[in-house]
mmCIF file of C-alpha atoms in Angstrom:
data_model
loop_
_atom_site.group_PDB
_atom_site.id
_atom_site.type_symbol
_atom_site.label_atom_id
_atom_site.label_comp_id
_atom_site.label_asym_id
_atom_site.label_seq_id
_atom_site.Cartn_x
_atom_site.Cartn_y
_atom_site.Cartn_z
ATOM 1 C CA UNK A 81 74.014 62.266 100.685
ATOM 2 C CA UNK A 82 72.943 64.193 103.631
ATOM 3 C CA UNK A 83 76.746 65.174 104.500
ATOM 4 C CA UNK A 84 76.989 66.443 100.949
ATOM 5 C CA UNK A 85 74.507 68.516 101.028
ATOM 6 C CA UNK A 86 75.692 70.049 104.495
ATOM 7 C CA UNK A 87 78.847 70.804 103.335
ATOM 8 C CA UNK A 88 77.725 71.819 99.809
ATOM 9 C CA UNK A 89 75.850 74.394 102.426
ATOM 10 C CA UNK A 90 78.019 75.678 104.549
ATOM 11 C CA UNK A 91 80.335 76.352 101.368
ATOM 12 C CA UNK A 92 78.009 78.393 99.846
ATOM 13 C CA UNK A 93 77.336 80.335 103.287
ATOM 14 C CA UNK A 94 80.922 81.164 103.844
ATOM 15 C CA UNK A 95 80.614 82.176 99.641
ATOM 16 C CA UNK A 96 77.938 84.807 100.522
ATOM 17 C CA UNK A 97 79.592 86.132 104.001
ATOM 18 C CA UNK A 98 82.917 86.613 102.055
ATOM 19 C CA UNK A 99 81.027 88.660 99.377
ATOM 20 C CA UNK A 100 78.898 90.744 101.448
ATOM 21 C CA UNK A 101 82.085 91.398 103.791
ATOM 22 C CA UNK A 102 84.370 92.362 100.649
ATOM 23 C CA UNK A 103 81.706 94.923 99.614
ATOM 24 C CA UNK A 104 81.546 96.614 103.301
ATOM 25 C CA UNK A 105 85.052 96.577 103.175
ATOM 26 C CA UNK A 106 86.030 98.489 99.829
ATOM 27 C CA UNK A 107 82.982 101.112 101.360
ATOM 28 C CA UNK A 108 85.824 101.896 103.854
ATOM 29 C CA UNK A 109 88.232 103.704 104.821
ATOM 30 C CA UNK A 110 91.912 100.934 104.068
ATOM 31 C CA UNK A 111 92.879 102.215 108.134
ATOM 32 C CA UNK A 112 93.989 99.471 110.117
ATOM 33 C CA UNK A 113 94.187 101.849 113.552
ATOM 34 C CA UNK A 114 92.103 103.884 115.544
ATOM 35 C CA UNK A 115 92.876 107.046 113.274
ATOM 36 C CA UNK A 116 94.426 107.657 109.967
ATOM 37 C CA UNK A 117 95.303 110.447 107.914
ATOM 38 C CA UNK A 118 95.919 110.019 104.081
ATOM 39 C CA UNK A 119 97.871 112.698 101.712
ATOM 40 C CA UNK A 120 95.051 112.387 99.248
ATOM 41 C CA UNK A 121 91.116 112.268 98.567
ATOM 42 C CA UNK A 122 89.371 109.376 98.787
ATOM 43 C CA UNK A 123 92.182 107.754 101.458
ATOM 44 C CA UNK A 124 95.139 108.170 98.584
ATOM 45 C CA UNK A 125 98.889 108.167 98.775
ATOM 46 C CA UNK A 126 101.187 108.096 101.896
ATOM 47 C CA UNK A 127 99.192 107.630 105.253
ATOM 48 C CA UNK A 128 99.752 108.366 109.021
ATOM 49 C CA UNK A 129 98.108 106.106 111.786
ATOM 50 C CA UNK A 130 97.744 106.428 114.961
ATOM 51 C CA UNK A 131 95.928 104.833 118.003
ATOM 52 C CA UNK A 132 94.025 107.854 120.000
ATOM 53 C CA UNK A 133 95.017 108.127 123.358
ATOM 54 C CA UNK A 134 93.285 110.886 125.077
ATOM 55 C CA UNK A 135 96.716 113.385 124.094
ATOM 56 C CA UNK A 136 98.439 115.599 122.029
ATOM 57 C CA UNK A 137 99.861 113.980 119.371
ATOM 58 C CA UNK A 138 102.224 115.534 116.223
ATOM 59 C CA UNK A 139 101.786 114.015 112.509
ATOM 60 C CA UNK A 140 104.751 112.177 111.146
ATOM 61 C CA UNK A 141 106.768 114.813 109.508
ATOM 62 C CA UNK A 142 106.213 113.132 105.908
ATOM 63 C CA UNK A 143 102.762 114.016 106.511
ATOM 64 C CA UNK A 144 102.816 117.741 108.016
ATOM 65 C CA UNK A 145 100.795 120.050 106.186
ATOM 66 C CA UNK A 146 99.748 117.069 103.996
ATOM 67 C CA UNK A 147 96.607 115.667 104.818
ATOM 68 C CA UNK A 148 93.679 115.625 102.410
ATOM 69 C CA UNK A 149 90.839 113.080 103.795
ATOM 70 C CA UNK A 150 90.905 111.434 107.000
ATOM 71 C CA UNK A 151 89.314 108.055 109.304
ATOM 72 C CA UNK A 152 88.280 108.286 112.461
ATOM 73 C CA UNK A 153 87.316 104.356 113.778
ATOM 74 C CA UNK A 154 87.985 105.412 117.158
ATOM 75 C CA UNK A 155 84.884 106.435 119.958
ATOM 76 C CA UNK A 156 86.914 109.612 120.382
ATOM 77 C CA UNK A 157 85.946 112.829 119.154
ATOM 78 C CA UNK A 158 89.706 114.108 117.450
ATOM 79 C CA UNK A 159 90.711 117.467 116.819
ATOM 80 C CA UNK A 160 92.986 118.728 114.182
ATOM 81 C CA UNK A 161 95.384 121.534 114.711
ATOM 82 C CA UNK A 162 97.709 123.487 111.759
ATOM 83 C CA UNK A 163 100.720 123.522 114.242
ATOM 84 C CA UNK A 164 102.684 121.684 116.483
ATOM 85 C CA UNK A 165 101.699 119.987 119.633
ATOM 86 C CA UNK A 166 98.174 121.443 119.543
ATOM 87 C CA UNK A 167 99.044 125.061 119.855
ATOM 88 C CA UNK A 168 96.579 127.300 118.972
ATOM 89 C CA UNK A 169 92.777 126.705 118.000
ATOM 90 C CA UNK A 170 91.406 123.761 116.155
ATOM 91 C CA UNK A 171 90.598 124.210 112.708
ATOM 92 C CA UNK A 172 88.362 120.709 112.768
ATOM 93 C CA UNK A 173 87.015 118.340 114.862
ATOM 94 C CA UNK A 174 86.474 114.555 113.317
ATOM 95 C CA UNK A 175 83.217 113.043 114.667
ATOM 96 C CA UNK A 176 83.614 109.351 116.434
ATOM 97 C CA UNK A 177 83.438 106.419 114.033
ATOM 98 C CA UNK A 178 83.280 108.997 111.089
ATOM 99 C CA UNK A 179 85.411 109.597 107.757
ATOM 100 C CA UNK A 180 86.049 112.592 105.380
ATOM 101 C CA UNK A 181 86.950 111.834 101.755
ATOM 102 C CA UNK A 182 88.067 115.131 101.018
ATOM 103 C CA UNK A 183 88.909 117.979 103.596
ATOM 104 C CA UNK A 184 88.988 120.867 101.615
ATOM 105 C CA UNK A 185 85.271 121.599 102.571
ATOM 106 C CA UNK A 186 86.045 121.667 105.902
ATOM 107 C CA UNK A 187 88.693 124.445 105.037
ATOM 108 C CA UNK A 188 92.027 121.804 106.757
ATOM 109 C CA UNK A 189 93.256 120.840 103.449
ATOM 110 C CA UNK A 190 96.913 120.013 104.048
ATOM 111 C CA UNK A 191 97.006 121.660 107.103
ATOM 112 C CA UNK A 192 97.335 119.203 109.968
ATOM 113 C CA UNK A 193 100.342 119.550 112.096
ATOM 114 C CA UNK A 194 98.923 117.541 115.036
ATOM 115 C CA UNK A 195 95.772 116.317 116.474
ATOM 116 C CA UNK A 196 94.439 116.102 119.910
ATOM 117 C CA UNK A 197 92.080 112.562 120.672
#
């Protein structure tokens, strides 16, 4: 009886972490690396990931110009640039551990050409 009631327990523990973990998760951004751009709002459509590195990096060239909402799950502050390998000034920096659903009030919609971490 007493083993019954352990494991009748412990079922209904792993129950309640699985449901409270599912919830966190659909909160967030679906980016499985350090940094990810998506083509739409609300992380939509084709997506570019990356792992920051401390560099210059360029966007995937299906992505160029394409960006509309972003995740940054990296401790690095990254910042987004509307050319090629980082010339010119930023147009936006992307807090650590931060995310942007939509990036046309930070005036970079589908502008990122590359991004420096």
């Amino acid at each position: 009886m007493k083993r019954t009631i352990a494991l009748t327990i412990s079922a209904l523990t792993l129950s309640a972490i699985s449901v409270v973990g599912f919830g966190q998760a659909a909160q967030a951004a679906p980016c499985g690396y350090n940094f990810c751009l998506f083509e739409h709002d609300n992380f939509r459509g084709l997506s570019w990931q990356t792992i920051t590195e401390g560099n210059c990096e360029n966007v995937a060239a299906n992505m160029n110009n394409k960006a509309s909402s972003m995740a940054n799950l990296s401790n690095d502050r990254v910042w987004f640039y509307n050319k090629r390998n980082c010339v010119g000034p930023d147009g936006y920096q992307a807090r650590q551990r931060s995310e942007d659903k939509d990036l046309t009030n930070n005036g970079f919609d589908n502008k990122t050409s590359s991004i420096y971490s």
